[in-house]
Structure formats: C-alpha cells, structure tokens
Short mmCIF file of C-alpha atoms in Angstrom, two decimals:
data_model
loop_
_atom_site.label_atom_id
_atom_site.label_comp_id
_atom_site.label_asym_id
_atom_site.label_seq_id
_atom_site.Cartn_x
_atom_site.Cartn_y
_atom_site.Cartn_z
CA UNK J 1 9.55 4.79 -24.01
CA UNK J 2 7.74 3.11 -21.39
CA UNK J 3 10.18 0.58 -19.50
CA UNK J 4 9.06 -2.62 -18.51
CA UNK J 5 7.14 -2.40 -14.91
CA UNK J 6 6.83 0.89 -12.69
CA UNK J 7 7.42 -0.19 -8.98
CA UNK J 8 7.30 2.10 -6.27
CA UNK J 9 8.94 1.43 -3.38
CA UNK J 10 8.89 3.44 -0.25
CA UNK J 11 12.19 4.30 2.20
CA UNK J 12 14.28 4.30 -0.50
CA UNK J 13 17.22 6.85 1.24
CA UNK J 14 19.40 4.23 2.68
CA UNK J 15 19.88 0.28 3.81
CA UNK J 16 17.27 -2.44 1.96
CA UNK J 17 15.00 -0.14 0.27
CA UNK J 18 18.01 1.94 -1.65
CA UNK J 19 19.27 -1.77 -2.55
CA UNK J 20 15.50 -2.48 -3.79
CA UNK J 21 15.52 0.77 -5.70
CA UNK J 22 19.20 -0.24 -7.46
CA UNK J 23 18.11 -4.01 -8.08
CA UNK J 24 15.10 -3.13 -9.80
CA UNK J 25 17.07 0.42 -11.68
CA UNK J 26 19.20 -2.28 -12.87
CA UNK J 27 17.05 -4.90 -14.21
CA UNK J 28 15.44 -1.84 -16.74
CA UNK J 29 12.25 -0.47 -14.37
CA UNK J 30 10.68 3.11 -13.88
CA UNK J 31 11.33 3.20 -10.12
CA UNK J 32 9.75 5.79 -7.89
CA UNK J 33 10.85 6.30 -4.07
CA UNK J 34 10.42 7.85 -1.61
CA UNK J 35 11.71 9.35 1.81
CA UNK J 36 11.41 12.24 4.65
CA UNK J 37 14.74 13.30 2.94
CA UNK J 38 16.64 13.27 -0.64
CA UNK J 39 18.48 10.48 -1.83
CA UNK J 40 22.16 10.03 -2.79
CA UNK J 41 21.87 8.33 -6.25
CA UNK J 42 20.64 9.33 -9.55
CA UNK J 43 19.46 7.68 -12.63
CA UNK J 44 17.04 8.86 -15.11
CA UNK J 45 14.30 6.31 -14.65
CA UNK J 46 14.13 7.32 -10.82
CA UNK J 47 11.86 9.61 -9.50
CA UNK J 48 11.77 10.82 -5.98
CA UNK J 49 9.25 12.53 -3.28
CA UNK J 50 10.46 13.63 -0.09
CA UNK J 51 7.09 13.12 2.36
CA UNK J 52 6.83 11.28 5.94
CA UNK J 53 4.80 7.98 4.68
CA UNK J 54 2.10 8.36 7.04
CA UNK J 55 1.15 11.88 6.00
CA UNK J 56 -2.28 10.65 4.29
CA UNK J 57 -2.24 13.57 1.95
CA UNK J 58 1.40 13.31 0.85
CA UNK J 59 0.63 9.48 0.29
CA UNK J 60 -2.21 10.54 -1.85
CA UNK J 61 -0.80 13.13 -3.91
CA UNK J 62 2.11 11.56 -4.75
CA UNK J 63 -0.03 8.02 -5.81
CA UNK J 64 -2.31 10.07 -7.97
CA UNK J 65 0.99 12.12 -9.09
CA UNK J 66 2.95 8.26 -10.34
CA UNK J 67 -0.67 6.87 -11.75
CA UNK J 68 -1.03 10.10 -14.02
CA UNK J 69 3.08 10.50 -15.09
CA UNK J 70 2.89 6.31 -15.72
CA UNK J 71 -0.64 5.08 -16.60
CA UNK J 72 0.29 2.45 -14.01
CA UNK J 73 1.98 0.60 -11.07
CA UNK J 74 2.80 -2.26 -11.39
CA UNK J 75 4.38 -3.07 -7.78
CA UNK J 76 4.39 -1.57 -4.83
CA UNK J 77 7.20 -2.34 -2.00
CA UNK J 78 6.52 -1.34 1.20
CA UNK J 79 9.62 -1.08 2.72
CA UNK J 80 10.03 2.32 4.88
CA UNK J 81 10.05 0.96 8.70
CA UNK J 82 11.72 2.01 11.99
CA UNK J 83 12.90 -0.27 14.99
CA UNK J 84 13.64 0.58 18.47
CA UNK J 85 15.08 -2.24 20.91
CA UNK J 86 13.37 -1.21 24.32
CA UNK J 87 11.74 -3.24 26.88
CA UNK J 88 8.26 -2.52 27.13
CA UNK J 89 8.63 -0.90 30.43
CA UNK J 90 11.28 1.99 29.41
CA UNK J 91 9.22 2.41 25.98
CA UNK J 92 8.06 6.09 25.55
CA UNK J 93 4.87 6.63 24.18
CA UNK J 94 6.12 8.94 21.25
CA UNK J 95 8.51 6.00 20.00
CA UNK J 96 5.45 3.69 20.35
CA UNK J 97 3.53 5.87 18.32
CA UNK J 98 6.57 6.77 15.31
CA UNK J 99 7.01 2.98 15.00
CA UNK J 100 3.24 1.99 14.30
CA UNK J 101 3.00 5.88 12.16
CA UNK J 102 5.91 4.25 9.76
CA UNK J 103 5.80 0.44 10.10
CA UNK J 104 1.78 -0.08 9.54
CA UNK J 105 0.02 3.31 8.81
CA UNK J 106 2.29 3.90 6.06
CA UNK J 107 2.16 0.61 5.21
CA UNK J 108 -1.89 0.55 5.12
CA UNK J 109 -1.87 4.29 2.93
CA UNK J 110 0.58 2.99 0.34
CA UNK J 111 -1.45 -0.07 -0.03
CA UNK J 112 -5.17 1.68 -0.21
CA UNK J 113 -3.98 3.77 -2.63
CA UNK J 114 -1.37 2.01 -4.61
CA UNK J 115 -4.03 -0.78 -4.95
CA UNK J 116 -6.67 1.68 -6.46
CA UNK J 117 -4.17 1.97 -9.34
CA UNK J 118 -3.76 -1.09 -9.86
CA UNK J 119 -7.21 -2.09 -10.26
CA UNK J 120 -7.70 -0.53 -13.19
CA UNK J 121 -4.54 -2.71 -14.68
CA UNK J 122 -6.49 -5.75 -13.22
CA UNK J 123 -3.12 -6.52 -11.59
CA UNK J 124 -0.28 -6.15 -9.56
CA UNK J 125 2.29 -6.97 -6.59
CA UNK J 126 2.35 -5.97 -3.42
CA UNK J 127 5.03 -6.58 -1.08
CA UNK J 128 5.30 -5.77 2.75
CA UNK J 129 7.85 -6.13 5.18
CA UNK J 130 7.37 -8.24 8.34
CA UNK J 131 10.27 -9.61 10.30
CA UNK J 132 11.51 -12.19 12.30
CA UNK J 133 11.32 -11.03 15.73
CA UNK J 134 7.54 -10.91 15.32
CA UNK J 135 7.65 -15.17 14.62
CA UNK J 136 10.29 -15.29 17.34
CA UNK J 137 8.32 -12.97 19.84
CA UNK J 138 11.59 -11.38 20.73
CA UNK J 139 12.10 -9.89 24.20
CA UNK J 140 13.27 -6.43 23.74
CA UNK J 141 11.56 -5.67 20.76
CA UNK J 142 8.03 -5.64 21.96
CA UNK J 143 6.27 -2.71 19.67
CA UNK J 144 8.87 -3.41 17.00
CA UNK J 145 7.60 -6.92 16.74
CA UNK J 146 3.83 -6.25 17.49
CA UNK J 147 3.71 -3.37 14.77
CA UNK J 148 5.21 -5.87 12.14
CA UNK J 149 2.62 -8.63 13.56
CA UNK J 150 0.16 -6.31 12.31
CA UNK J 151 1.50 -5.78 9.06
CA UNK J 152 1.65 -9.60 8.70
CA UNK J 153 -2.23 -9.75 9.46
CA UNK J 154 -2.52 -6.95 6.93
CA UNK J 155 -0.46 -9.01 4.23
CA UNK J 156 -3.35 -11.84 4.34
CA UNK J 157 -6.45 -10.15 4.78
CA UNK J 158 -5.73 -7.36 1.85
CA UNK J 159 -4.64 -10.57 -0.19
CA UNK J 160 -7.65 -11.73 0.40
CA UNK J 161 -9.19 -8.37 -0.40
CA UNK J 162 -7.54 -7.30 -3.17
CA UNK J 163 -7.45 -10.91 -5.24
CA UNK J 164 -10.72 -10.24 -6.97
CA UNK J 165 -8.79 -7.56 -8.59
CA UNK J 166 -5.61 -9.61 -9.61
CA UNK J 167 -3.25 -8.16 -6.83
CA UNK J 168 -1.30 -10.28 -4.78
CA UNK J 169 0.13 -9.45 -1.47
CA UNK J 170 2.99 -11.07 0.22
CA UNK J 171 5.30 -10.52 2.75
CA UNK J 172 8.84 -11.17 3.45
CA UNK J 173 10.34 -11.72 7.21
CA UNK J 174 13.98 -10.63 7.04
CA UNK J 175 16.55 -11.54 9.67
CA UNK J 176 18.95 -9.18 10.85
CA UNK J 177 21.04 -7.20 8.22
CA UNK J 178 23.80 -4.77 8.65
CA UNK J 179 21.36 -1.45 7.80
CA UNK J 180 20.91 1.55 10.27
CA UNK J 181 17.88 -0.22 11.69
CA UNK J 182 20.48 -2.89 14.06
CA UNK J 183 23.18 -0.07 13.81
CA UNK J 184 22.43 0.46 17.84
CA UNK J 185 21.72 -3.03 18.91
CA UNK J 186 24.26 -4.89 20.89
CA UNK J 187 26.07 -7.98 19.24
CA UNK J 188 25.33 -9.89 21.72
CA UNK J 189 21.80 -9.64 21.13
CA UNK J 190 22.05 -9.96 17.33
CA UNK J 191 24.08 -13.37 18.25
CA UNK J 192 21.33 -14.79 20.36
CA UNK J 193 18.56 -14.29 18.04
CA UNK J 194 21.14 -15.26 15.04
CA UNK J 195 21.19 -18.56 17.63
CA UNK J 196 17.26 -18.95 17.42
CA UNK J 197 17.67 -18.98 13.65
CA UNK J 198 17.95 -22.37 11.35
CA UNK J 199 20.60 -21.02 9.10
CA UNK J 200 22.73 -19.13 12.04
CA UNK J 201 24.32 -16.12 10.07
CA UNK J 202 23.04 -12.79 9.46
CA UNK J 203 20.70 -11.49 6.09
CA UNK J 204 22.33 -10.04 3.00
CA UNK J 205 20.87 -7.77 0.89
CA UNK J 206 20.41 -10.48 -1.96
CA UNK J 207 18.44 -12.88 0.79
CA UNK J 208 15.62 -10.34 0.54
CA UNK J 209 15.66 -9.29 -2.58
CA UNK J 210 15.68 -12.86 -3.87
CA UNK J 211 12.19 -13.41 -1.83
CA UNK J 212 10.88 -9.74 -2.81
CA UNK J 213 11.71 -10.44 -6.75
CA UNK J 214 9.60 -13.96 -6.48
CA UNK J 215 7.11 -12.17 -5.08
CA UNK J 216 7.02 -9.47 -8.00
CA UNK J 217 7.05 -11.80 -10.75
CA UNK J 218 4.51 -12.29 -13.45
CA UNK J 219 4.91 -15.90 -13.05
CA UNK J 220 3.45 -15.96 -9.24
CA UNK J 221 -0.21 -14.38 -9.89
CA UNK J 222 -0.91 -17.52 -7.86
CA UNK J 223 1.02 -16.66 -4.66
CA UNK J 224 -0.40 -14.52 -2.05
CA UNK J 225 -0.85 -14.27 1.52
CA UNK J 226 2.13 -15.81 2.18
CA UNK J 227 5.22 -14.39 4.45
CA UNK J 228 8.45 -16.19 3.83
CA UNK J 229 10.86 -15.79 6.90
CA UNK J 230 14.40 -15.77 6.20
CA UNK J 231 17.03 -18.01 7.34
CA UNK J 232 14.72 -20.65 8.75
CA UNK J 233 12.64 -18.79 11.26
CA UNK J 234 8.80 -19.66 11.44
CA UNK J 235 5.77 -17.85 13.03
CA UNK B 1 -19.08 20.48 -11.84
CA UNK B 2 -22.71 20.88 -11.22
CA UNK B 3 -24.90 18.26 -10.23
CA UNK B 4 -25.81 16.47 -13.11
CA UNK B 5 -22.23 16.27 -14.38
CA UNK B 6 -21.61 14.35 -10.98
CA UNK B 7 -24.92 11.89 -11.65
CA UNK B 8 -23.26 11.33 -15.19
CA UNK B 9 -20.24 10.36 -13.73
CA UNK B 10 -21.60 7.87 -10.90
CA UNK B 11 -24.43 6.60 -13.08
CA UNK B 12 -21.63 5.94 -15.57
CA UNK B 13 -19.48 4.26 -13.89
CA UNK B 14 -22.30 1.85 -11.93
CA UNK B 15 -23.80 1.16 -15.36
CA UNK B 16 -20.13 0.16 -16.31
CA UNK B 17 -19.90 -1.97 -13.76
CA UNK B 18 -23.02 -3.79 -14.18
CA UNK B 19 -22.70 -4.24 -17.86
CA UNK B 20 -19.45 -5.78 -16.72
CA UNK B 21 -20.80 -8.59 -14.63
CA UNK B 22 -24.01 -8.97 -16.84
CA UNK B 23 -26.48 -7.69 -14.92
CA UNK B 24 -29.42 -6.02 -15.93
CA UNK B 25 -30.72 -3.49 -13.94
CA UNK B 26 -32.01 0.51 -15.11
CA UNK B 27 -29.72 2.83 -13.15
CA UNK B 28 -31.33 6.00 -11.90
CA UNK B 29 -31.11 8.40 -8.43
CA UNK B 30 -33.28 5.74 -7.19
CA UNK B 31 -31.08 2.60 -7.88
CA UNK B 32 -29.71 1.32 -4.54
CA UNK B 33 -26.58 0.48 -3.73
CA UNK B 34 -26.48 -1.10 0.19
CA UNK B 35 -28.73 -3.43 1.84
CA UNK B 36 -31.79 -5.50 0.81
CA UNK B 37 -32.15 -4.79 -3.43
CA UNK B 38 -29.05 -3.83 -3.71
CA UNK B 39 -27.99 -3.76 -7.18
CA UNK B 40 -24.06 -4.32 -5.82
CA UNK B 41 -22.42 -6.52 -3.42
CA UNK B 42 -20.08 -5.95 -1.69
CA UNK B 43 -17.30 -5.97 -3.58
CA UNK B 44 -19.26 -4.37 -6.18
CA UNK B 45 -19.83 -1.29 -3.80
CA UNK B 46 -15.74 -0.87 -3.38
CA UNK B 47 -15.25 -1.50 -7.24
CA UNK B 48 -17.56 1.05 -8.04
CA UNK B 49 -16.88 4.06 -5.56
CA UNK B 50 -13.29 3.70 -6.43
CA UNK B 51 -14.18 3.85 -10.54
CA UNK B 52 -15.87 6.81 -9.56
CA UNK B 53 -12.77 8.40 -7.55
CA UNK B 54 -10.92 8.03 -10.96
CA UNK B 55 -13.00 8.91 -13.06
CA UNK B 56 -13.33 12.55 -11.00
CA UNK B 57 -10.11 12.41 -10.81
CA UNK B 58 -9.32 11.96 -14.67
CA UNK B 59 -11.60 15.61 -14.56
CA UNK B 60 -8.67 16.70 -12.42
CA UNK B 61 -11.47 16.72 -9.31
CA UNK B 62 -9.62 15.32 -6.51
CA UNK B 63 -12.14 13.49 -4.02
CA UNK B 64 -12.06 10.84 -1.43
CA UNK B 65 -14.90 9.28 -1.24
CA UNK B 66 -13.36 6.88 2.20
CA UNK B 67 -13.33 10.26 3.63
CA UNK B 68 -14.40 9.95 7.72
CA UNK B 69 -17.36 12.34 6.73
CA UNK B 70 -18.60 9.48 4.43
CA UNK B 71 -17.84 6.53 6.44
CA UNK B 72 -19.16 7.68 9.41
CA UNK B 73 -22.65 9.47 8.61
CA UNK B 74 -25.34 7.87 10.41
CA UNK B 75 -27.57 8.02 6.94
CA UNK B 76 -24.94 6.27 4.80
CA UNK B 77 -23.88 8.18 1.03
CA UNK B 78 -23.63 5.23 -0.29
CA UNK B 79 -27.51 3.76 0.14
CA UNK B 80 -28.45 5.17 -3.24
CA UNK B 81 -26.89 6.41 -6.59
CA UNK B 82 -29.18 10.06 -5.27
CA UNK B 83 -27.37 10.09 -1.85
CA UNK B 84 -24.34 9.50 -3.56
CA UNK B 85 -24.95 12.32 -6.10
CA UNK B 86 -25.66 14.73 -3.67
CA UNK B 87 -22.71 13.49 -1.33
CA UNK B 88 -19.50 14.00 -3.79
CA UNK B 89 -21.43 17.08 -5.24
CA UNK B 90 -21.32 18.46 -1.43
CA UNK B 91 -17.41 16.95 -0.76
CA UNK B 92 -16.63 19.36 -4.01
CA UNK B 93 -18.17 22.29 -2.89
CA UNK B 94 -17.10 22.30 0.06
CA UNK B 95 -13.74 22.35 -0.61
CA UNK B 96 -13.20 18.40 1.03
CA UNK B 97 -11.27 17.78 -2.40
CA UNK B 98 -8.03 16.27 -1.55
#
C-alpha cells in the first residue's frame, strides 16, 4: 500500500538528518536516505543508498531508482552537510573543496533531479539547509558560512524556478545543536555565538524539525523562498 | 531505438506540451525551439526537454539531455525539434546514456 508522502532526505546516518528520517518514519511516510555509509536503524518503509552526494551519477541513479520503485517524491530534504571551524588563513584547499562538494553540489544534484520528479506530480517540497553563521558572518567559519550563503541564494532562485511547476523551496537556518558537526568546536565559541543569538540557548532536534515539517506541509503551497533562522538570528 | 522512434518521442512530447498551453502550431523536424519563432519559451524549453528525459527513460533509455556536450555546443541541440532528433539519437549511440 502506498503510504502517505515519499520524502527523501539525504545524510541520513547520524545527528539531524537520522532525526528527520525517524520523525517522518513515525508520522506513516516511505522514507528514502541516504549516506557514504549504512545506517543503524531499520524499518520497513526505509530504504537506503550508500553514495557520496556529489557523485552526479550516484545522485542520478538513485533519483531515477526512488521515481520508478514510488511513482513519486513528494519532498526532498537536503540535509547531508559538513563544517570545519578554520580561519581562512590555515584553511586547506581539500577541506575548502569537501565542504562546497557536500554542502552545495550535493545540494544543487538532489534538487535538479529530485525536482524533475516532481514535475510530473505538479508538486512538491523542497527543503535546504542554511545556517546561522552565514546571517551572523561568523569569524572562524569562513567557507562553512560562505558555502551555506550559497545554498541560501540557491533556496530563492530555484523557488523562483521551480514555482511554475508547484514546488516550493525553503530553507531553514539552524543554530548550533549537539550533532557531530560542533562535536570539535570549543564551548567557548559555541557560547559567544549562542550570545549573538535572540533566544540564547542551543537548537534541539524538534526546533528544526518543527520549521522543516511547516515547510513540507500541504497547507504551505504558498510559502517559498523563505529561510527561517532559528532562535532569533537574521541575515 | 532508431531515429524515428526518437522523433516520435520528442515530437510527442512538444506536441503534448503545446496542446497543454493551447497553442497551435504543426510540429515537424523543422519546428523551432530557441530564438526568434520559437514555438517555446523559456520555460517551455526546460518543461519539454525534461518530458522528453522521462519519457526515454520510461523506455528504460537513460539520457541526460543537460549533459556538458549539449550545453556547451557552439550550434545549440536544442534550436530545432531535427537538431534535437539527431542529438539524443547520437547521446544513445554513443554510449553517453547515463
């Protein structure tokens, strides 16, 4: 029987995009993920491909792969990212390069071809991840912050791309949360930007899914381009 | 696929398209799809080249038609429904299928 949306939702191994995969388990979905490795949790309605999210012809295979199993997708989370806190200076080249491979290239393939599917549909969500350093312009996490700037640009020019065909595209800004990706951060750094934000704590899991399950609702075919920055942080 | 199968496919999916948005126009090689009498706009164009991915692709023929080959040929593929013909007849025999 064909459950109620199909979302696929990439980085789905560990920290918010495992949560995502859960959440969305839980509420009745098909939920496909994906990773450069396996994941530690099973359920029937969860398929998973092990590829590197920038590998174009991995991205493509395993689109056309969901879109023939399904008939559909119904949302697509792009979630799979990597940070490194470095100052610009002491940045090596290959890091610069992994970050803007995972953070926007992936990003941009998921989105080409996850869109093409839902075209047909004449609908669907798409939600990217930006963060707050980019609206804070945080010292020490220079390519970090520039490679989610672009994703943010992304987010509003594919809305504007992709609304003749019913897709919206938003983007949620997440502050800090306790995932590998701050695992090697000092705390005195998390404190000071915590300090720059509104609400001064750090993210939950439920703070982004919250924003990422507006976002995917039927109900908001009239919200797009938007990025919603958690804990009161704006660009 | 041979190269009328291919012009059935493309001319079927452009004539879908137009029927679509109401316009009337005979599609044939010669129809053209960029530039000044254009039977597409924009959008059009990326509606159509896409409909025509999937429809290959529902004949288990994997193509990319936003291949580098195809978006960077000085004489564009995508000027006429012929060029376009003999463009995803070439990606397939050459082996460019994804």
């Amino acid at each position: 029987m064909q459950r109620e949306k199909v979302v696929l939702i990439t980085g789905t191994r560990k920290g918010i995009g495992r949560e995502l995969a859960l959440f969305y388990l839980g509420k009745g979905y098909t939920v496909v993920g994906c990773s450069r490795k396996e994941v530690d949790f099973f359920d029937d309605h969860y398929s998973h491909f092990c590829l590197d999210v920038c590998d174009e012809k991995s991205v493509i295979s395993m689109v056309r792969q969901v879109a023939k199993k399904y008939g559909r997708i119904d949302v697509l989370i792009n979630n799979a990212g990597m940070a490194s806190m470095n100052h610009v200076l002491l940045t090596p080249y290959s890091t610069i390069k992994k970050i803007f491979d995972t953070n926007v290239y992936g990003t941009m393939l998921f989105t080409r071809e996850v869109a093409k599917v839902m075209m047909k549909s004449k609908k669907g969500r798409i939600v990217n991840f930006t963060t707050v350093a980019t609206a804070l312009r945080l010292e020490g996490e220079s390519v970090y912050a520039a490679s989610k700037a672009a994703v943010l640009n992304f987010t509003e020019v594919t809305a504007r791309e992709l609304a003749p065909y019913g897709i919206t595209v938003n983007a949620v800004g997440p502050t800090p949360v306790m995932t590998d990706l701050i695992k090697a951060v000092p705390k005195n750094k998390i404190n000071d930007l915590i300090d720059r934000q509104a609400i001064k704590r750090l993210g939950v899991f439920d703070d982004i899914k919250n924003v990422v399950d507006f976002f995917v609702q039927d109900s908001s075919d009239f919200v797009t381009a938007q990025t919603i920055f958690l804990g009161g942080v704006n660009n | 696929m041979n190269k009328e199968d291919v012009k059935e496919v493309i001319v079927g999916a452009l004539s879908e398209y137009l029927d679509m948005k109401g316009i009337n126009s005979e599609v044939n090689e010669h129809t053209v799809l960029i530039g000044t009498n254009a039977v597409l706009d924009s959008i059009g164009l990326v509606t159509v080249i896409v409909e025509i991915e999937n429809m290959l692709e529902e004949k288990d023929i994997e193509v990319s038609l936003t291949s580098e080959k195809a978006m960077s040929s000085a004489i564009s593929p995508f000027r006429s429904v012929g060029a376009l013909v003999n463009f995803v007849y070439d990606q397939i025999n050459e082996g460019n299928a994804a």
